Amino acid sequence: MRCGYFDAGACRSCTHLLTPYGDQLAAKDAHARAALPDGVRWLAPVASAEGGFRNKAKMVVAGPVDDPTLGILDTDGRGVDLRGCALYSPAMHVLLPALAALVSTARLTPYDVPTRRGELKHVLVTESPDGEFLVRWVLRTTEALPRLRKHLPAFLAEHPEVVVVTANLQPDHKAVLEGDEEVVLTERSTLRVEVDGVGLHLGPRAFFQTNTAVAGALYRRARAWADEVAPSSVLDLYCGVGGFALHLAAPGRRVHGVEVSEQAVASARTTAAELGLDVTFDAGDATGVTGADAELVVVNPPRRGLGSQLCATLERSAATTLVYSSCRVTSLARDLAALPSWVPEEAQVLDMFPHTDHYEVIVRLRRQVPQ
């Protein structure tokens, strides 16, 4: 894939863009295989589309209010416009210039990092497979909120595909994407993202994989493994908005998810109710789970991995099957070493992030000895 930004040296985020995609995928597969123990059965890696696959645009807003840039900052803290990035869909390419125009119309003065002046720091956009959008404006203070509210109705009338708009307040001068306070500016507060017939509800702060198509393949793999062992009970730790838990639901199977974000839990419960699924969710810290007595446990931790406390809990649990989805194979390998009672049987690489070193790997483990 060719990229004018890359060729011009304006953005080098896609570090492997000049490597043929087949070679990229093979390298990721080899990297994962080398990190895990011998004896694992490896399924063919799941490829991504080379472009247009990102469902999220995390754009730094910079420059003058009448001609803002949406993209990244250069080494001097100045804006580099990336609205035409080939990783985004055609619909995203249409929306981003309209959002830049709204910056000017509503006089949302971009935040200038070198001088620490201005109000608007980022615009964060999430796209659903149905072509709907969630837009978040990350502001330094509430100063610009009245102007945003004033001009938002006209913008939404022109862009009905934008169904959720919020303002996030992040007052600190530091490299933090968002703050703790979120102001919902539309009637709807969640974006519905359908994956294989499961309409997940994403709130403004909800985590969801960047690549919707590959996320679907990830859930299908976990569901296929679950159907093979046919557990009567499933526990999904770090469940987020319920992606794994809701896809693993089946008649006669009790499924429960645990997630620290109360907003994500509320979204997961909404989807379960809409689909009439007998899946329950609790808000809590997955590392604090004292028992994991379901027959099958799914874990999808952040990059840091499970940690010693949760690994010890899984060692003591009554579970017989463990499905581990990881975005960092080094953390995965460390956790597997801390799970001596579990044998990794089957694994698969899923390329969520083409043109980079990052990828997802999912592993099925079997209990080696009874507890």
Coordinates of C-alpha atoms in Angstrom, one line a residue:
M1 CA 0.0 0.0 0.0
R2 CA 1.3 3.5 -0.9
C3 CA 0.9 6.5 1.4
G4 CA 1.7 10.1 0.5
Y5 CA 2.2 11.0 4.2
F6 CA 4.7 8.2 4.6
D7 CA 6.5 9.0 1.3
A8 CA 6.8 12.7 2.4
G9 CA 8.1 11.8 5.8
A10 CA 5.1 13.5 7.5
C11 CA 4.0 10.3 9.3
R12 CA 5.9 7.1 9.9
S13 CA 3.5 5.4 12.3
C14 CA 3.1 2.5 9.8
T15 CA 6.7 1.4 10.3
H16 CA 6.4 -1.7 8.0
L17 CA 4.4 0.0 5.2
L18 CA 7.1 -0.8 2.6
T19 CA 7.1 -4.5 3.5
P20 CA 4.7 -6.6 1.4
Y21 CA 1.7 -7.4 3.5
G22 CA 2.1 -11.2 3.2
D23 CA 5.7 -10.9 4.6
Q24 CA 4.4 -8.7 7.5
L25 CA 1.8 -11.4 8.4
A26 CA 4.3 -14.2 8.2
A27 CA 6.8 -12.3 10.5
K28 CA 4.1 -11.8 13.1
D29 CA 3.1 -15.4 13.0
A30 CA 6.8 -16.4 13.4
H31 CA 7.3 -14.0 16.3
A32 CA 4.3 -15.4 18.2
R33 CA 5.3 -19.0 17.5
A34 CA 8.8 -18.3 18.9
A35 CA 7.4 -16.8 22.1
L36 CA 5.2 -19.7 23.0
P37 CA 6.2 -23.2 24.1
D38 CA 6.7 -26.0 21.6
G39 CA 3.9 -28.4 21.0
V40 CA 1.2 -25.7 20.3
R41 CA -1.0 -26.3 17.2
W42 CA -1.0 -23.1 15.2
L43 CA -3.9 -22.2 13.1
A44 CA -3.4 -20.1 10.0
P45 CA -3.1 -16.4 10.9
V46 CA -6.0 -14.1 10.2
A47 CA -5.2 -11.3 7.7
S48 CA -6.6 -7.8 7.7
A49 CA -7.5 -5.5 4.9
E50 CA -4.4 -3.4 4.2
G51 CA -6.3 -0.1 4.2
G52 CA -9.6 1.3 5.4
F53 CA -9.7 -1.1 8.4
R54 CA -9.4 1.4 11.4
N55 CA -12.7 2.1 13.1
K56 CA -11.2 4.8 15.2
A57 CA -9.5 8.1 14.5
K58 CA -7.6 9.7 17.3
M59 CA -6.8 13.1 16.0
V60 CA -4.7 15.8 17.6
V61 CA -6.2 19.2 16.8
A62 CA -3.7 21.9 16.2
G63 CA -3.0 25.1 14.1
P64 CA -5.1 28.2 13.8
V65 CA -8.8 28.0 14.4
D66 CA -9.6 29.1 10.8
D67 CA -7.4 26.3 9.3
P68 CA -7.0 23.6 11.9
T69 CA -5.0 20.4 11.4
L70 CA -6.4 17.0 12.4
G71 CA -3.7 14.4 12.8
I72 CA -0.5 14.3 14.9
L73 CA 2.1 16.7 16.2
D74 CA 5.6 17.0 14.8
T75 CA 8.8 17.0 17.0
D76 CA 8.2 20.8 17.6
G77 CA 4.7 20.3 18.8
R78 CA 3.1 21.6 15.5
G79 CA 0.2 20.0 13.8
V80 CA 0.5 17.6 10.9
D81 CA -2.8 17.0 9.1
L82 CA -3.7 13.4 8.4
R83 CA -7.3 13.6 7.4
G84 CA -6.6 11.5 4.2
C85 CA -4.9 8.6 6.0
A86 CA -5.5 5.4 4.0
L87 CA -6.2 3.4 7.2
Y88 CA -9.6 5.1 7.5
S89 CA -12.8 4.3 5.5
P90 CA -14.2 6.6 2.8
A91 CA -17.0 7.6 5.2
M92 CA -14.4 8.7 7.7
H93 CA -12.6 10.7 5.0
V94 CA -15.8 12.6 4.4
L95 CA -16.5 13.3 8.0
L96 CA -13.1 14.5 9.2
P97 CA -13.1 17.7 7.0
A98 CA -16.6 18.4 8.2
L99 CA -15.4 18.2 11.8
A100 CA -12.5 20.5 10.9
A101 CA -15.0 23.0 9.6
L102 CA -17.0 22.8 12.8
V103 CA -13.8 23.7 14.7
S104 CA -13.7 26.9 12.8
T105 CA -17.5 27.7 12.9
A106 CA -17.7 27.1 16.6
R107 CA -14.4 28.8 17.3
L108 CA -13.0 25.8 19.1
T109 CA -9.5 27.2 19.4
P110 CA -7.0 24.4 19.0
Y111 CA -4.7 23.8 22.0
D112 CA -1.1 24.9 21.2
V113 CA 1.3 22.6 23.1
P114 CA 4.4 24.9 22.9
T115 CA 2.6 27.9 24.4
R116 CA 0.0 25.9 26.5
R117 CA -2.8 28.0 25.1
G118 CA -6.1 27.1 23.5
E119 CA -9.1 24.9 24.3
L120 CA -9.5 21.9 21.9
K121 CA -7.0 19.1 22.3
H122 CA -8.3 16.1 20.3
V123 CA -11.2 14.9 18.3
L124 CA -11.8 11.2 18.8
V125 CA -14.1 9.4 16.2
T126 CA -15.4 5.9 16.2
E127 CA -17.2 4.3 13.2
S128 CA -19.7 1.4 13.3
P129 CA -20.1 -1.1 10.5
D130 CA -23.4 0.5 9.7
G131 CA -21.8 3.8 9.0
E132 CA -22.7 5.6 12.2
F133 CA -20.3 7.7 14.2
L134 CA -19.5 8.6 17.8
V135 CA -17.5 11.9 18.1
R136 CA -15.7 13.1 21.2
W137 CA -14.3 16.6 21.6
V138 CA -11.5 16.7 24.2
L139 CA -11.5 20.2 25.6
R140 CA -9.3 21.8 28.2
T141 CA -12.1 23.5 30.0
T142 CA -15.9 24.1 29.7
E143 CA -15.2 27.5 28.1
A144 CA -16.0 26.4 24.5
L145 CA -19.0 24.2 25.5
P146 CA -21.7 26.9 24.9
R147 CA -20.4 27.5 21.3
L148 CA -20.2 23.8 20.6
R149 CA -23.8 23.3 21.8
K150 CA -24.9 26.3 19.7
H151 CA -23.5 25.0 16.4
L152 CA -24.0 21.3 17.0
P153 CA -27.7 21.0 15.8
A154 CA -26.9 22.4 12.4
F155 CA -23.9 20.1 12.1
L156 CA -26.0 17.1 13.0
A157 CA -28.7 18.0 10.6
E158 CA -26.1 18.0 7.8
H159 CA -24.4 14.8 9.1
P160 CA -27.1 12.5 10.5
E161 CA -24.6 9.7 10.5
V162 CA -23.1 11.2 13.6
V163 CA -25.4 9.8 16.3
V164 CA -23.4 10.3 19.5
V165 CA -21.4 13.5 20.4
T166 CA -19.7 14.2 23.8
A167 CA -17.2 16.6 25.2
N168 CA -14.4 15.3 27.4
L169 CA -12.6 17.6 29.8
Q170 CA -8.8 17.1 30.1
P171 CA -7.3 20.2 31.7
D172 CA -3.7 18.9 32.3
H173 CA -0.7 19.7 30.1
K174 CA 0.5 16.2 29.7
A175 CA 0.4 13.3 27.2
V176 CA -3.0 12.0 28.4
L177 CA -5.6 11.5 25.8
E178 CA -8.7 12.1 27.9
G179 CA -9.9 13.3 31.3
D180 CA -12.4 11.9 33.8
E181 CA -15.4 14.1 33.0
E182 CA -17.6 13.4 30.0
V183 CA -20.5 15.5 28.9
V184 CA -23.0 13.9 26.5
L185 CA -24.4 16.3 24.0
T186 CA -26.8 14.1 22.1
E187 CA -29.9 12.0 23.0
R188 CA -28.0 8.8 22.3
S189 CA -25.0 8.0 24.5
T190 CA -23.8 4.8 22.9
L191 CA -22.8 3.7 19.4
R192 CA -24.2 0.3 18.3
V193 CA -21.5 -1.8 16.7
E194 CA -22.8 -5.1 15.2
V195 CA -20.4 -8.0 15.1
D196 CA -21.8 -11.3 13.8
G197 CA -25.3 -10.4 14.8
V198 CA -24.3 -9.1 18.3
G199 CA -25.0 -5.4 18.6
L200 CA -22.4 -4.2 21.1
H201 CA -23.1 -0.8 22.6
L202 CA -20.0 1.4 22.9
G203 CA -20.1 4.3 25.3
P204 CA -17.7 7.2 24.9
R205 CA -15.0 5.6 27.1
A206 CA -15.6 2.0 26.1
F207 CA -12.7 -0.2 24.9
F208 CA -13.2 -1.9 21.6
Q209 CA -10.7 -3.4 19.1
T210 CA -9.5 -1.0 16.4
N211 CA -10.3 -3.5 13.6
T212 CA -13.9 -4.5 13.6
A213 CA -13.6 -7.3 10.9
V214 CA -10.7 -8.9 12.7
A215 CA -12.4 -8.5 16.1
G216 CA -15.2 -10.6 14.6
A217 CA -12.7 -13.3 13.7
L218 CA -11.4 -13.2 17.2
Y219 CA -14.8 -13.8 18.7
R220 CA -15.6 -16.5 16.3
R221 CA -12.4 -18.4 17.2
A222 CA -13.3 -18.2 20.9
R223 CA -16.8 -19.4 20.2
A224 CA -15.6 -22.3 18.1
W225 CA -13.3 -23.4 20.9
A226 CA -16.1 -23.1 23.5
D227 CA -18.5 -25.1 21.3
E228 CA -15.9 -27.9 21.1
V229 CA -15.6 -28.3 24.8
A230 CA -19.3 -27.4 25.5
P231 CA -18.9 -25.9 28.9
S232 CA -22.0 -25.3 31.1
S233 CA -20.4 -22.2 32.6
V234 CA -18.2 -19.4 31.3
L235 CA -16.4 -16.6 33.1
D236 CA -15.2 -13.7 31.0
L237 CA -12.6 -11.5 32.8
Y238 CA -11.8 -8.0 31.4
C239 CA -15.0 -8.4 29.5
G240 CA -15.3 -4.8 28.3
V241 CA -18.7 -4.3 26.6
G242 CA -19.2 -8.0 26.5
G243 CA -17.7 -9.0 23.2
F244 CA -16.5 -12.5 24.2
A245 CA -19.2 -13.2 26.8
L246 CA -22.1 -12.4 24.4
H247 CA -20.6 -14.4 21.5
L248 CA -20.1 -17.4 23.8
A249 CA -23.7 -17.4 25.0
A250 CA -25.6 -20.6 24.2
P251 CA -28.7 -22.5 25.4
G252 CA -27.9 -24.2 28.7
R253 CA -24.6 -22.3 29.2
R254 CA -24.3 -19.8 32.0
V255 CA -22.0 -16.9 31.1
H256 CA -20.8 -14.1 33.4
G257 CA -18.5 -11.2 32.7
V258 CA -16.4 -9.0 35.0
E259 CA -15.1 -5.5 34.0
V260 CA -13.9 -2.6 36.0
S261 CA -15.7 0.0 33.9
E262 CA -19.3 0.5 35.1
Q263 CA -20.2 2.2 31.8
A264 CA -18.9 -0.8 29.9
V265 CA -20.9 -3.2 32.1
A266 CA -24.1 -1.1 31.6
S267 CA -23.5 -1.3 27.8
A268 CA -23.0 -5.1 28.0
R269 CA -26.2 -5.5 30.0
T270 CA -28.1 -3.5 27.4
T271 CA -26.9 -5.8 24.6
A272 CA -27.7 -8.9 26.6
A273 CA -31.3 -7.6 27.3
E274 CA -31.8 -6.7 23.6
L275 CA -30.8 -10.1 22.5
G276 CA -32.6 -12.0 25.3
L277 CA -29.4 -13.7 26.3
D278 CA -28.9 -15.1 29.8
V279 CA -25.6 -13.4 30.3
T280 CA -24.8 -11.5 33.5
F281 CA -22.1 -8.8 34.2
D282 CA -20.6 -7.3 37.3
A283 CA -18.4 -4.2 37.6
G284 CA -15.2 -5.1 39.5
D285 CA -11.5 -5.6 39.2
A286 CA -10.7 -8.8 37.4
T287 CA -7.5 -9.2 39.4
G288 CA -9.5 -9.2 42.6
V289 CA -11.6 -12.2 41.6
T290 CA -11.2 -14.7 44.4
G291 CA -12.6 -17.7 42.5
A292 CA -12.8 -18.7 38.9
D293 CA -15.0 -21.8 39.1
A294 CA -16.6 -21.7 35.7
E295 CA -15.6 -24.6 33.4
L296 CA -14.2 -22.2 30.8
V297 CA -12.5 -18.9 31.6
V298 CA -11.8 -16.2 29.0
V299 CA -9.2 -13.5 29.8
N300 CA -8.5 -10.5 27.6
P301 CA -6.2 -8.3 29.8
P302 CA -4.5 -5.1 28.9
R303 CA -0.9 -5.1 27.5
R304 CA 0.6 -5.7 31.0
G305 CA -1.0 -9.1 31.1
L306 CA -2.7 -11.0 34.0
G307 CA -0.1 -10.6 36.7
S308 CA 0.8 -12.9 39.5
Q309 CA -2.3 -12.5 41.6
L310 CA -4.8 -13.5 38.8
C311 CA -2.5 -16.3 37.6
A312 CA -2.5 -17.7 41.1
T313 CA -6.3 -17.5 41.1
L314 CA -6.5 -19.4 37.8
E315 CA -4.1 -22.0 39.2
R316 CA -6.5 -22.6 42.1
S317 CA -9.6 -22.5 40.1
A318 CA -11.8 -25.4 39.0
A319 CA -11.8 -24.4 35.4
T320 CA -10.7 -27.0 32.8
T321 CA -10.3 -24.7 29.7
L322 CA -8.7 -21.3 29.5
V323 CA -9.0 -19.0 26.5
Y324 CA -6.4 -16.2 26.6
S325 CA -6.6 -13.3 24.1
S326 CA -3.5 -11.1 24.2
C327 CA -2.3 -7.9 22.4
R328 CA 1.3 -8.4 23.7
V329 CA 2.9 -11.8 23.3
T330 CA 5.7 -11.1 25.8
S331 CA 3.1 -10.6 28.6
L332 CA 1.3 -13.7 27.4
A333 CA 4.5 -15.8 27.5
R334 CA 5.3 -14.5 31.0
D335 CA 1.8 -15.4 32.3
L336 CA 1.9 -18.9 30.7
A337 CA 5.1 -19.5 32.7
A338 CA 3.2 -18.6 35.8
L339 CA 0.4 -21.1 34.9
P340 CA 2.2 -24.5 35.2
S341 CA -1.1 -26.4 35.5
W342 CA -2.2 -25.2 32.1
V343 CA -1.0 -26.6 28.7
P344 CA -1.4 -24.4 25.7
E345 CA -2.9 -26.5 22.9
E346 CA -3.9 -24.3 20.1
A347 CA -3.2 -20.7 19.0
Q348 CA -3.8 -18.2 16.3
V349 CA -2.4 -14.8 15.3
L350 CA -5.0 -12.2 14.3
D351 CA -3.6 -9.1 12.6
M352 CA -5.5 -6.2 14.2
F353 CA -2.8 -3.7 13.3
P354 CA -1.3 -4.0 9.8
H355 CA 2.0 -2.2 8.9
T356 CA 3.1 -2.2 12.6
D357 CA 4.7 -4.7 15.0
H358 CA 1.5 -5.2 16.9
Y359 CA -1.0 -8.0 16.6
E360 CA -3.4 -10.1 18.7
V361 CA -2.9 -13.7 19.6
I362 CA -5.5 -16.1 21.1
V363 CA -4.6 -19.3 22.8
R364 CA -6.6 -22.2 24.1
L365 CA -5.2 -23.9 27.2
R366 CA -6.2 -27.2 28.9
R367 CA -5.9 -28.0 32.5
Q368 CA -3.1 -30.5 32.9
V369 CA -3.8 -31.8 36.4
P370 CA -7.1 -31.8 38.4
Q371 CA -7.3 -29.3 41.2

